[in-house]
Structure formats: structure tokens, C-alpha cells
Amino acid sequence: MTSGTITQHAGPEPARTQPPRRTARGARRRAGRGSRTPWLYLAPALVVLGGLLIYPIYQLGLISFLEYTQAQVSGGQPTSFQGFANYAELFRDGEFWSVTLATVVFAAVCVVSTLAVGCALAVLLTRVRAIPRLALMLAALGAWATPAVTGSTVWLFLFDPDYGPVDRVLTWFGLSGFQDYSWTYERYSAFALVLFEIVWCSFPFVMVTVYAGIKAIPGEVLEAAALDGASAWRTWRGIMAPMLRPILVVVTIQSIIWDFKVFTQIYVMTNGGGTAGQNMVLNVYAYQEAFASSEYGLGSAIGVVMLLILLAVTLVYLRLLRRQGEEL
């Protein structure tokens, strides 16, 4: 090495970077393409839903503001815009408020009963052997697959005062008051009969859905609870229910929608709403007003009110669940 000579080794040349503005613009462009991609996949389903839901709801709301009776349907008279006249007539009707109250109470009892039976049987499925589990699943799916008209007719036969086996079995056990007892004559017994049928055809959905959610819970968690001596109720309340919260939200909202707009069971089992309309619910009431009385505008107004009630109940329920989740 020569004295006085300093050798300098130049490091690698730094890589050229793009201007910050161009990089930010490219990132925004890629983010925009990424945000549009999910909507492209959802577009076919949104088109179908728009045709099947949005347009009928629009027509329902439009007819509720019109004078639309049999005269307008047949073309004898032109339709005229009535504004909120149909709603004003509906809200002045005392029968509407009594039917609304009966519908809300009946739907609430149906939802609670369906959830209780479905969740209890879902827990039972996790504790029985394979053959009883398969038999229970097949029986439940058979009830679920039965059409509403067929199921209602079968339950009417079971509780028939002349030929039904239920009254005979109750009488055989010494309950003489049930001899030739007509379950559809009294208001509350008729509602109870419809309740039994609705729970029978609705609990399989809750049972299968909750059972699938329970099977997804890690087995170590349930084993730890069993080793700590937790009862079945405490295990459900402290472990299963919080972990199954999203599934319970889905089945609860679905049950609310189904039970609030029940029509077939009430119409078939009470012969159109019971004696003097004592078993009327909002869906049957709307049908009677629209098709029996040919007041299609008034029937559409009842449908709009039902839609708003369902939206309000669903939003309140979701808000309460979100608040409980934040507190936990």
C-alpha cells in the first residue's frame, strides 16, 4: 500500500424513488379499484333483490297513498291521490290498534318459545349419542320441510273435538273438561293451538343453526367448565350464549320477521281470523281489508305500517345487543 494514497470505495448508488405525488396517486387508484371489486361481485344479487324487494315495496307504498278499490281495479273509475287519508282512516280505527297489540304480543310469545325450544334441543343434541341425535335431526327437519298449510291441517286434526287424539288422551288421564273440547272456539285456546304449530315448524331452524355454532366452540372451553362443576344452565349462560351472540342475533331477527307476519297458520286454523275476528293478526287483517273488502289502498297502508314496525323492532334489538357487547 502506497503511503499518502487514500483509496475511497464508493457505496452503491441510491435507488431512484418516484415522486411522492405519483406514488400517492397510484395508491389511491389501486385502493379505488379494490373498493369497487366487492360491489362488482355483489351486483347480480343486488339486481335480483332490487327486482324482488325494492320494486314491490315501492308499489306497496304508492298504492297506500291512492284511492284504489275494486272500481279502480276494473277500470271503472280513475285512481286519485289521497295523501295520508288511508293512514288517517287506519289510525282512527279502534280495531286496528287492538289487532296490532294482539299481533305484537302473539309474535313475542312465539319468538321466545321458538328460541327456548330450539336452543334447548341444540344443547341436547350435543349430549346424546349418534343414533338419538340422528333421529331427532330427521324429525326436526321433517317438521321444518312440512308446508304451512299441511302442518296446520294436521294440527287441526290432532286437536279436533270429535276425532282428534289429543282430547281423547287428556280425557283418558281424567281431565273431563277436555271431552269434545273445541280448541278453536275460544280466543286464547285458538291462539295457543296456533302457537304450538308455529313453534313446531320453526324451532328446527333455531336448533340446527345453534347446534352448528355450539360445535364450533372449542371443546377445551366446555371441558374446563365441566371440570369446574358448572351446570348446564351456567355453561349456557356464561360460555355458550356470549360466544353464540352473532348466531343468536340472526335467528332472533329471523324469528321476529317470520312470527310477526304469520298468515297461513292463523288463516287456516282459525278459519280466517276466528269467531268475530277474535284471532285476527295484522297480516290477516290486511288481507281482509284488501281482498274481502276491496280496499286495496287501506290494505297497502297496513302493509307499510307492518314494514315500519319490523324495521323499528330490528333496529332497536340490534342497538341493544351492540350496547351489551360494548359493556362486556
Short mmCIF file of C-alpha atoms in Angstrom, two decimals:
data_model
loop_
_atom_site.label_atom_id
_atom_site.label_comp_id
_atom_site.label_asym_id
_atom_site.label_seq_id
_atom_site.Cartn_x
_atom_site.Cartn_y
_atom_site.Cartn_z
CA MET A 1 0.00 0.00 0.00
CA THR A 2 1.47 3.35 -1.09
CA SER A 3 1.92 5.89 1.62
CA GLY A 4 -0.15 9.05 1.29
CA THR A 5 -2.67 7.41 -1.00
CA ILE A 6 -6.21 7.25 0.23
CA THR A 7 -8.47 4.81 -1.53
CA GLN A 8 -12.18 5.56 -1.35
CA HIS A 9 -14.71 2.88 -2.15
CA ALA A 10 -17.94 4.40 -3.37
CA GLY A 11 -21.06 2.78 -1.92
CA PRO A 12 -23.94 1.58 -4.09
CA GLU A 13 -25.85 4.26 -5.88
CA PRO A 14 -29.12 5.01 -4.07
CA ALA A 15 -32.22 3.83 -5.92
CA ARG A 16 -34.29 6.47 -7.56
CA THR A 17 -37.67 6.92 -5.96
CA GLN A 18 -40.78 8.11 -7.69
CA PRO A 19 -42.16 11.49 -6.77
CA PRO A 20 -44.44 11.30 -3.74
CA ARG A 21 -47.35 12.71 -5.70
CA ARG A 22 -47.24 9.94 -8.31
CA THR A 23 -46.95 7.25 -5.60
CA ALA A 24 -49.92 8.61 -3.66
CA ARG A 25 -51.96 8.87 -6.86
CA GLY A 26 -51.21 5.25 -7.74
CA ALA A 27 -52.11 4.08 -4.24
CA ARG A 28 -55.43 5.89 -4.43
CA ARG A 29 -56.12 4.36 -7.83
CA ARG A 30 -55.37 0.85 -6.59
CA ALA A 31 -57.48 1.44 -3.47
CA GLY A 32 -60.35 2.64 -5.65
CA ARG A 33 -60.18 -0.47 -7.79
CA GLY A 34 -60.04 -2.63 -4.66
CA SER A 35 -63.09 -0.96 -3.12
CA ARG A 36 -65.12 -1.43 -6.32
CA THR A 37 -64.32 -5.12 -6.66
CA PRO A 38 -66.69 -6.39 -3.92
CA TRP A 39 -69.53 -4.35 -5.39
CA LEU A 40 -68.96 -5.97 -8.79
CA TYR A 41 -69.38 -9.39 -7.20
CA LEU A 42 -72.48 -8.24 -5.33
CA ALA A 43 -74.07 -6.54 -8.34
CA PRO A 44 -76.04 -9.60 -9.63
CA ALA A 45 -77.50 -10.28 -6.19
CA LEU A 46 -78.35 -6.59 -5.72
CA VAL A 47 -80.16 -6.53 -9.07
CA VAL A 48 -82.23 -9.58 -8.11
CA LEU A 49 -83.01 -8.15 -4.66
CA GLY A 50 -83.97 -4.85 -6.22
CA GLY A 51 -86.45 -6.56 -8.51
CA LEU A 52 -87.89 -8.83 -5.82
CA LEU A 53 -87.95 -6.42 -2.85
CA ILE A 54 -87.44 -2.76 -3.69
CA TYR A 55 -89.96 -2.52 -6.53
CA PRO A 56 -92.78 -4.34 -4.65
CA ILE A 57 -92.15 -2.15 -1.60
CA TYR A 58 -92.35 0.92 -3.85
CA GLN A 59 -95.65 -0.29 -5.32
CA LEU A 60 -96.98 -1.05 -1.84
CA GLY A 61 -96.15 2.45 -0.65
CA LEU A 62 -97.60 4.02 -3.81
CA ILE A 63 -100.95 2.22 -3.56
CA SER A 64 -101.23 3.19 0.12
CA PHE A 65 -101.49 6.84 -0.98
CA LEU A 66 -104.15 6.18 -3.64
CA GLU A 67 -107.86 5.55 -3.69
CA TYR A 68 -107.62 2.01 -5.00
CA THR A 69 -110.76 -0.08 -4.72
CA GLN A 70 -112.47 -2.62 -6.96
CA ALA A 71 -113.77 0.23 -9.11
CA GLN A 72 -110.22 1.34 -9.90
CA VAL A 73 -109.01 -2.24 -10.42
CA SER A 74 -111.71 -2.91 -13.00
CA GLY A 75 -111.03 0.40 -14.74
CA GLY A 76 -114.44 1.87 -13.99
CA GLN A 77 -113.02 4.89 -12.18
CA PRO A 78 -109.60 6.54 -12.36
CA THR A 79 -107.26 6.36 -9.39
CA SER A 80 -106.85 9.53 -7.34
CA PHE A 81 -104.12 10.59 -4.95
CA GLN A 82 -105.43 10.60 -1.37
CA GLY A 83 -102.29 11.54 0.53
CA PHE A 84 -102.37 10.22 4.07
CA ALA A 85 -106.14 9.65 4.05
CA ASN A 86 -105.76 5.85 4.19
CA TYR A 87 -103.37 6.12 7.14
CA ALA A 88 -105.68 8.58 8.93
CA GLU A 89 -108.63 6.21 8.49
CA LEU A 90 -106.49 3.31 9.69
CA PHE A 91 -105.27 5.09 12.82
CA ARG A 92 -108.82 6.17 13.71
CA ASP A 93 -109.99 2.56 13.61
CA GLY A 94 -110.01 1.01 17.08
CA GLU A 95 -109.88 -2.49 15.62
CA PHE A 96 -106.51 -1.72 14.06
CA TRP A 97 -104.98 -0.90 17.44
CA SER A 98 -106.41 -3.99 19.12
CA VAL A 99 -105.19 -6.20 16.27
CA THR A 100 -101.74 -4.56 16.42
CA LEU A 101 -101.47 -5.20 20.15
CA ALA A 102 -102.58 -8.82 19.72
CA THR A 103 -100.05 -9.27 16.89
CA VAL A 104 -97.13 -7.88 18.90
CA VAL A 105 -97.92 -9.97 21.99
CA PHE A 106 -98.53 -13.14 19.98
CA ALA A 107 -95.35 -12.68 17.93
CA ALA A 108 -93.28 -12.04 21.09
CA VAL A 109 -94.57 -15.24 22.73
CA CYS A 110 -93.87 -17.19 19.53
CA VAL A 111 -90.30 -15.84 19.27
CA VAL A 112 -89.44 -16.56 22.91
CA SER A 113 -90.96 -20.05 22.76
CA THR A 114 -89.23 -20.90 19.49
CA LEU A 115 -85.83 -19.73 20.76
CA ALA A 116 -86.25 -21.58 24.06
CA VAL A 117 -87.21 -24.88 22.41
CA GLY A 118 -84.61 -24.58 19.65
CA CYS A 119 -81.71 -23.70 21.96
CA ALA A 120 -82.66 -26.39 24.50
CA LEU A 121 -82.76 -29.09 21.81
CA ALA A 122 -79.49 -27.81 20.32
CA VAL A 123 -77.80 -28.32 23.68
CA LEU A 124 -79.48 -31.74 23.96
CA LEU A 125 -78.01 -32.74 20.59
CA THR A 126 -74.52 -32.23 21.99
CA ARG A 127 -75.21 -34.58 24.91
CA VAL A 128 -76.90 -37.60 23.26
CA ARG A 129 -75.40 -40.43 21.25
CA ALA A 130 -75.28 -40.64 17.48
CA ILE A 131 -78.49 -42.62 16.85
CA PRO A 132 -80.81 -40.47 19.04
CA ARG A 133 -79.15 -37.38 17.59
CA LEU A 134 -79.82 -38.57 14.04
CA ALA A 135 -83.44 -39.43 14.88
CA LEU A 136 -84.04 -36.01 16.44
CA MET A 137 -82.43 -34.23 13.50
CA LEU A 138 -84.53 -36.15 10.96
CA ALA A 139 -87.74 -35.49 12.91
CA ALA A 140 -86.94 -31.78 13.20
CA LEU A 141 -86.05 -31.44 9.53
CA GLY A 142 -89.28 -33.23 8.63
CA ALA A 143 -91.26 -30.67 10.62
CA TRP A 144 -89.28 -27.85 9.02
CA ALA A 145 -89.91 -29.16 5.50
CA THR A 146 -93.67 -29.57 6.01
CA PRO A 147 -95.66 -26.87 4.15
CA ALA A 148 -97.54 -24.47 6.39
CA VAL A 149 -100.96 -25.44 5.04
CA THR A 150 -100.25 -29.16 5.52
CA GLY A 151 -98.88 -28.67 9.03
CA SER A 152 -101.84 -26.51 10.03
CA THR A 153 -104.30 -29.11 8.74
CA VAL A 154 -102.53 -31.91 10.63
CA TRP A 155 -102.59 -29.94 13.90
CA LEU A 156 -106.28 -29.19 13.40
CA PHE A 157 -106.93 -32.92 13.09
CA LEU A 158 -104.87 -33.68 16.21
CA PHE A 159 -106.98 -31.24 18.26
CA ASP A 160 -110.29 -31.96 16.57
CA PRO A 161 -113.09 -32.21 19.19
CA ASP A 162 -114.70 -35.24 17.51
CA TYR A 163 -111.86 -37.31 16.03
CA GLY A 164 -108.65 -35.78 17.39
CA PRO A 165 -106.45 -37.95 19.62
CA VAL A 166 -105.37 -35.10 21.93
CA ASP A 167 -108.80 -34.64 23.55
CA ARG A 168 -109.17 -38.41 23.97
CA VAL A 169 -105.77 -38.74 25.65
CA LEU A 170 -106.48 -35.83 28.01
CA THR A 171 -109.88 -37.29 28.86
CA TRP A 172 -108.29 -40.71 29.46
CA PHE A 173 -105.98 -39.05 32.02
CA GLY A 174 -109.06 -37.85 33.91
CA LEU A 175 -109.33 -34.30 32.55
CA SER A 176 -113.05 -34.37 31.86
CA GLY A 177 -113.14 -30.74 30.77
CA PHE A 178 -111.37 -31.66 27.54
CA GLN A 179 -114.02 -34.11 26.35
CA ASP A 180 -115.19 -32.82 22.95
CA TYR A 181 -113.34 -29.57 23.68
CA SER A 182 -113.09 -27.17 20.72
CA TRP A 183 -109.67 -25.56 20.78
CA THR A 184 -110.51 -23.06 18.03
CA TYR A 185 -113.69 -21.70 19.62
CA GLU A 186 -112.17 -19.71 22.47
CA ARG A 187 -109.75 -16.90 21.69
CA TYR A 188 -106.82 -17.89 23.89
CA SER A 189 -107.05 -21.61 23.22
CA ALA A 190 -107.08 -20.90 19.49
CA PHE A 191 -104.00 -18.67 19.83
CA ALA A 192 -102.34 -21.41 21.91
CA LEU A 193 -103.06 -24.01 19.23
CA VAL A 194 -101.55 -21.77 16.53
CA LEU A 195 -98.59 -21.11 18.85
CA PHE A 196 -97.91 -24.85 19.14
CA GLU A 197 -97.93 -25.25 15.38
CA ILE A 198 -95.68 -22.25 14.76
CA VAL A 199 -93.12 -23.42 17.33
CA TRP A 200 -93.26 -26.94 15.87
CA CYS A 201 -92.43 -25.76 12.36
CA SER A 202 -89.97 -23.01 13.39
CA PHE A 203 -87.74 -24.50 16.10
CA PRO A 204 -85.73 -26.73 13.68
CA PHE A 205 -84.12 -23.65 12.10
CA VAL A 206 -83.03 -22.39 15.51
CA MET A 207 -81.93 -25.85 16.65
CA VAL A 208 -79.77 -26.62 13.60
CA THR A 209 -78.22 -23.13 13.49
CA VAL A 210 -77.39 -23.02 17.21
CA TYR A 211 -76.14 -26.61 17.16
CA ALA A 212 -73.71 -25.72 14.37
CA GLY A 213 -72.50 -22.77 16.42
CA ILE A 214 -72.03 -24.93 19.53
CA LYS A 215 -69.95 -27.43 17.57
CA ALA A 216 -67.67 -24.56 16.53
CA ILE A 217 -66.90 -23.70 20.19
CA PRO A 218 -63.53 -25.16 21.26
CA GLY A 219 -64.01 -28.34 23.25
CA GLU A 220 -61.38 -27.28 25.77
CA VAL A 221 -63.59 -24.41 26.94
CA LEU A 222 -66.57 -26.68 27.61
CA GLU A 223 -64.36 -29.29 29.28
CA ALA A 224 -62.92 -26.65 31.59
CA ALA A 225 -66.42 -25.56 32.56
CA ALA A 226 -67.39 -29.17 33.26
CA LEU A 227 -64.29 -29.70 35.42
CA ASP A 228 -65.16 -26.59 37.40
CA GLY A 229 -68.54 -28.12 38.17
CA ALA A 230 -70.63 -25.70 36.11
CA SER A 231 -74.19 -26.84 35.49
CA ALA A 232 -75.71 -26.99 32.02
CA TRP A 233 -77.57 -23.71 32.62
CA ARG A 234 -74.45 -21.88 33.85
CA THR A 235 -72.42 -23.26 30.95
CA TRP A 236 -75.01 -21.99 28.50
CA ARG A 237 -75.38 -18.61 30.20
CA GLY A 238 -71.71 -17.90 30.88
CA ILE A 239 -69.95 -19.54 27.93
CA MET A 240 -72.18 -20.63 25.07
CA ALA A 241 -74.56 -17.68 24.85
CA PRO A 242 -71.83 -14.97 24.71
CA MET A 243 -69.86 -16.93 22.10
CA LEU A 244 -73.03 -17.61 20.09
CA ARG A 245 -74.17 -13.97 20.17
CA PRO A 246 -73.88 -13.40 16.35
CA ILE A 247 -75.83 -16.59 15.63
CA LEU A 248 -78.48 -15.76 18.23
CA VAL A 249 -78.89 -12.31 16.66
CA VAL A 250 -79.57 -13.89 13.26
CA VAL A 251 -82.08 -16.48 14.49
CA THR A 252 -83.86 -13.93 16.70
CA ILE A 253 -84.31 -11.38 13.93
CA GLN A 254 -85.40 -14.12 11.53
CA SER A 255 -87.93 -15.41 14.08
CA ILE A 256 -89.28 -11.90 14.68
CA ILE A 257 -89.85 -11.40 10.96
CA TRP A 258 -91.47 -14.82 10.49
CA ASP A 259 -93.73 -14.69 13.54
CA PHE A 260 -94.80 -11.07 13.16
CA LYS A 261 -96.05 -11.59 9.61
CA VAL A 262 -97.65 -15.00 10.22
CA PHE A 263 -100.64 -15.57 7.98
CA THR A 264 -101.15 -19.15 6.83
CA GLN A 265 -101.43 -20.77 10.26
CA ILE A 266 -103.90 -18.18 11.58
CA TYR A 267 -105.98 -18.17 8.42
CA VAL A 268 -106.21 -21.96 8.10
CA MET A 269 -106.52 -22.93 11.76
CA THR A 270 -108.99 -20.20 12.82
CA ASN A 271 -110.91 -20.06 9.53
CA GLY A 272 -109.85 -16.58 8.57
CA GLY A 273 -109.31 -14.97 11.96
CA GLY A 274 -111.54 -16.79 14.40
CA THR A 275 -115.09 -16.16 15.59
CA ALA A 276 -115.95 -12.46 15.03
CA GLY A 277 -112.26 -11.80 14.24
CA GLN A 278 -111.09 -12.62 17.76
CA ASN A 279 -107.86 -14.23 16.45
CA MET A 280 -107.05 -11.57 13.91
CA VAL A 281 -103.42 -10.54 13.35
CA LEU A 282 -102.13 -7.73 11.14
CA ASN A 283 -101.39 -9.88 8.11
CA VAL A 284 -104.86 -11.44 8.14
CA TYR A 285 -106.37 -8.01 8.86
CA ALA A 286 -104.61 -6.56 5.81
CA TYR A 287 -105.84 -9.47 3.69
CA GLN A 288 -109.41 -8.97 4.86
CA GLU A 289 -109.33 -5.25 4.14
CA ALA A 290 -107.62 -5.58 0.75
CA PHE A 291 -109.34 -8.60 -0.77
CA ALA A 292 -112.52 -9.22 1.23
CA SER A 293 -113.49 -5.52 1.41
CA SER A 294 -111.71 -4.50 -1.84
CA GLU A 295 -109.96 -1.64 -0.01
CA TYR A 296 -106.56 -2.15 -1.59
CA GLY A 297 -105.24 1.25 -0.54
CA LEU A 298 -106.12 0.59 3.08
CA GLY A 299 -104.63 -2.91 2.94
CA SER A 300 -101.42 -1.48 1.48
CA ALA A 301 -101.28 1.08 4.30
CA ILE A 302 -101.44 -1.79 6.81
CA GLY A 303 -98.56 -3.47 4.97
CA VAL A 304 -96.46 -0.30 5.17
CA VAL A 305 -97.14 0.01 8.90
CA MET A 306 -96.08 -3.62 9.39
CA LEU A 307 -92.87 -2.96 7.49
CA LEU A 308 -92.05 0.07 9.62
CA ILE A 309 -92.77 -1.83 12.85
CA LEU A 310 -90.46 -4.67 11.79
CA LEU A 311 -87.67 -2.23 10.88
CA ALA A 312 -88.04 -0.40 14.20
CA VAL A 313 -88.02 -3.60 16.27
CA THR A 314 -85.00 -4.95 14.40
CA LEU A 315 -83.01 -1.72 14.78
CA VAL A 316 -83.81 -1.45 18.49
CA TYR A 317 -82.82 -5.07 19.06
CA LEU A 318 -79.52 -4.61 17.22
CA ARG A 319 -78.79 -1.43 19.17
CA LEU A 320 -79.41 -3.17 22.50
CA LEU A 321 -77.15 -6.07 21.54
CA ARG A 322 -74.40 -3.70 20.45
CA ARG A 323 -74.63 -1.81 23.73
CA GLN A 324 -74.44 -5.05 25.70
CA GLY A 325 -71.42 -6.13 23.68
CA GLU A 326 -69.66 -2.84 24.44
CA GLU A 327 -70.38 -3.22 28.15
CA LEU A 328 -68.92 -6.75 28.15
#
